[in-house]
C-alpha positions as a printed NumPy array, in Angstrom:
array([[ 52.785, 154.297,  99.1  ],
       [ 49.769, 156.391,  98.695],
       [ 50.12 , 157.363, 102.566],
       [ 53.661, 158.478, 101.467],
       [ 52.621, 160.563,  98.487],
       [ 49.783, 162.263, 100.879],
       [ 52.619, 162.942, 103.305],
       [ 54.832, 164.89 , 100.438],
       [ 51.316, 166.894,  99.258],
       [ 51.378, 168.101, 102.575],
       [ 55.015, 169.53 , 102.476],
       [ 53.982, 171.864,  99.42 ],
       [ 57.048, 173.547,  98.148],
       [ 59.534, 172.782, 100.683],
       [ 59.18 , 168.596,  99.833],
       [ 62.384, 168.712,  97.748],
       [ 64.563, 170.19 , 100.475],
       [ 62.896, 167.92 , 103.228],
       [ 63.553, 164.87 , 100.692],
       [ 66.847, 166.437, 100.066],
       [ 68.113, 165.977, 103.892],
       [ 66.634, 162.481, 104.044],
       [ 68.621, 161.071, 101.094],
       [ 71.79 , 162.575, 102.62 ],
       [ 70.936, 161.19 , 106.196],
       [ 70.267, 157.733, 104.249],
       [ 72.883, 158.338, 102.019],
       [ 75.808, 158.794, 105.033],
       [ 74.581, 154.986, 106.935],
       [ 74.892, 153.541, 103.464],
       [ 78.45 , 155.014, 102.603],
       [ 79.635, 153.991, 105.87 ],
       [ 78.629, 150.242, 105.821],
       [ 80.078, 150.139, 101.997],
       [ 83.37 , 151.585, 103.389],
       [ 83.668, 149.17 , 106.795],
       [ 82.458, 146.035, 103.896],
       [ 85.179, 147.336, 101.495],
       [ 88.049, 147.877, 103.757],
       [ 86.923, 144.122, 104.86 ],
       [ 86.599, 142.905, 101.725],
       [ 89.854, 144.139, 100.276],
       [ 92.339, 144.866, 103.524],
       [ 92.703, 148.832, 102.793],
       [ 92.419, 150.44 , 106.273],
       [ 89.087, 152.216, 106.894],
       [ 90.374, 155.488, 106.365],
       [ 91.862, 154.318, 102.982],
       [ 88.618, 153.82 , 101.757],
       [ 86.937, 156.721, 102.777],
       [ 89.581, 158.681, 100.977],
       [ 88.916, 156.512,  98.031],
       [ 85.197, 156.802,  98.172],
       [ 83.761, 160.285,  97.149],
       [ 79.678, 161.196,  97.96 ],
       [ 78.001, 163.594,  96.155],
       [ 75.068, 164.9  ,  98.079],
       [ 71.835, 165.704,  97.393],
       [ 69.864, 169.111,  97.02 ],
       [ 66.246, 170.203,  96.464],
       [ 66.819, 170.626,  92.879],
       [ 69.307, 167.53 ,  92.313],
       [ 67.433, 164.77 ,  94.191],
       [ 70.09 , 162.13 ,  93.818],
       [ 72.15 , 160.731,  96.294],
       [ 75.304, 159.402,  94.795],
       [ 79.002, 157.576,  95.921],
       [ 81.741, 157.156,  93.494],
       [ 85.104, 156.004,  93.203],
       [ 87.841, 156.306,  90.899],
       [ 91.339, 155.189,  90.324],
       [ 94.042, 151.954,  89.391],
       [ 96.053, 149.329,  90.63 ],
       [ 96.932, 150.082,  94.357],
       [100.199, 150.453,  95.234],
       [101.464, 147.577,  97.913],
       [102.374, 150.309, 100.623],
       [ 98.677, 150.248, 101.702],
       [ 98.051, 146.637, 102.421],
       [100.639, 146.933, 105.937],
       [104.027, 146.349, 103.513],
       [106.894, 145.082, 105.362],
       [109.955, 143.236, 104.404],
       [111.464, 139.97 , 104.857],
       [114.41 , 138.421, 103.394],
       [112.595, 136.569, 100.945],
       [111.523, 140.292,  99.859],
       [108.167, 141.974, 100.654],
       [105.402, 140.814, 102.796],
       [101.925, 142.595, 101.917],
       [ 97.896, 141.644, 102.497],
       [ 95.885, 142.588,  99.5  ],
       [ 92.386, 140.848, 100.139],
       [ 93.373, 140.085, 104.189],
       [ 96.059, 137.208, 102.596],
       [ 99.65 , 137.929, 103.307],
       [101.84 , 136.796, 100.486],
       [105.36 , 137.459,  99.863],
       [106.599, 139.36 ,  96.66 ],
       [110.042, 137.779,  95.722],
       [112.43 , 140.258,  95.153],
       [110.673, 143.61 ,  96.237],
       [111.923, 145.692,  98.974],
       [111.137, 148.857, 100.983],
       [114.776, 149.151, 102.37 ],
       [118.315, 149.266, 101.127],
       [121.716, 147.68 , 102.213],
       [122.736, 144.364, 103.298],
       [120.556, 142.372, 106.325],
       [120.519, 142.579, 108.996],
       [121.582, 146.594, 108.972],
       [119.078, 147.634, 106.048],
       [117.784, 151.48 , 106.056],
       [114.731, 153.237, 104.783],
       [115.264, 154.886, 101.418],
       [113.117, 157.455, 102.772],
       [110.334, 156.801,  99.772],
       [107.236, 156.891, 102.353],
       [107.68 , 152.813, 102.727],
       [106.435, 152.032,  98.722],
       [107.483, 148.532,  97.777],
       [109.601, 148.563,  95.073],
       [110.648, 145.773,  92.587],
       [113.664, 145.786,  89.811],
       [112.154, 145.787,  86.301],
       [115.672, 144.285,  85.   ],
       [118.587, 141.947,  86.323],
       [120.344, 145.06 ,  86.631],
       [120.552, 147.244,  90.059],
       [118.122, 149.79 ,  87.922],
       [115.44 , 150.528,  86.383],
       [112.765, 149.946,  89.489],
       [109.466, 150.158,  89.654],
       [106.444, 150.478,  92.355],
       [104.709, 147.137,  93.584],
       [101.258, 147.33 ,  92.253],
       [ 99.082, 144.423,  93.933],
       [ 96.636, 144.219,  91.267],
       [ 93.246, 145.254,  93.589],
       [ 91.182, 148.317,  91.439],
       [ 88.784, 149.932,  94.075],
       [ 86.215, 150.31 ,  91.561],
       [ 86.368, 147.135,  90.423],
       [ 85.643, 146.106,  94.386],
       [ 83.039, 148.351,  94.783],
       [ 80.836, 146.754,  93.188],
       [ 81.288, 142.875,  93.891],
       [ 81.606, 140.744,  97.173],
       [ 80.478, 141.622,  99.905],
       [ 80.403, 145.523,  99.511],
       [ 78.041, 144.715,  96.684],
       [ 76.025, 142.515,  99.218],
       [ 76.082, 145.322, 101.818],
       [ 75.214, 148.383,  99.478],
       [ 71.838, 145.769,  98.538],
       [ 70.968, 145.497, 102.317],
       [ 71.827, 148.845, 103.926],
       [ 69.42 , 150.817, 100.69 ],
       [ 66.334, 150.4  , 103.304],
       [ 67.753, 152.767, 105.225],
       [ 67.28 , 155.508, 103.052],
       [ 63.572, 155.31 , 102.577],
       [ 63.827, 154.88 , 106.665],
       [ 65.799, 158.264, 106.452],
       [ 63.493, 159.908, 103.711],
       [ 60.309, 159.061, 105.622],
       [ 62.133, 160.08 , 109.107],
       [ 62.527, 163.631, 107.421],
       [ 59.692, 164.13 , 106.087],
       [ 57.711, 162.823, 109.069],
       [ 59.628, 164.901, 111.352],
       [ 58.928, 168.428, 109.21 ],
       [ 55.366, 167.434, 109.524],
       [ 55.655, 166.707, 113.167],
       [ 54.346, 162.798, 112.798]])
């Protein structure tokens, strides 16, 4: 450690913008083994989750590296919906199950359309033809974020931003 704080002494005023590059080099191999863990973990595609997941960088005068994620129930559309007679067929967590009752189509089998509604499950509320609502499947990104395995892989991949920190900084000093 004391090697590491000679190394920084060294870098004078232009440490914070070498540390600054390293956290965000560090920072991008740690998002993307929490987003590959996470779209595992919960059976959102891998582009799903990086839309989910939102990085704030670092800069010399904000030294903080930082990957948040915000929002609710996700709707069933994103877990590869389709439908089946029984109603709709969706993965949440990699398990297909069936949700009796729910479609994505109108009409009588076997000629059912699309309702044209971007292929959101949908589920009656009422024994009545309306109201409907969306097919939630009860999976909160947050909430995943931080347990399972994403948890497990966020633990193991933080090495690689001191690798990335002391990469930089060797690098400016031409170690």
């Amino acid at each position: 450690m004391a090697q590491f704080a000679d190394r920084l002494e060294g870098l004078g005023k232009q440490a914070p913008a070498v540390m600054a590059v390293g956290l965000n080099a560090g920072g991008a191999v740690l998002r993307s083994a929490t987003i590959e863990a996470e779209a595992q973990q919960t059976g959102l595609s891998k582009r799903t989750m990086s839309k989910a997941q939102r990085e704030h960088r670092a800069s010399p005068r904000h030294l903080v590296y930082a990957i948040e994620s915000q929002g609710g129930d996700v709707r069933l559309k994103y877990f590869k919906a389709r439908e089946t007679r029984a109603g709709a067929s969706a993965a949440p967590w990699n398990r297909r199950r069936v949700y009796d009752g729910a479609f994505i189509k109108g009409g009588l089998f076997p000629n059912r359309v699309g309702l044209g509604m971007g292929g959101h499950v949908f589920q009656r509320s009422g024994l009545s033809r309306l109201p409907i609502e969306g097919g939630r499947s009860g999976l909160f990104i947050p909430k995943e974020m931080t347990s399972g395995s994403t948890a497990s892989t966020f633990a193991a991949s933080q090495p690689a931003v001191l690798d990335a920190v002391t990469r930089a900084v060797a690098r400016k000093l031409g170690i």
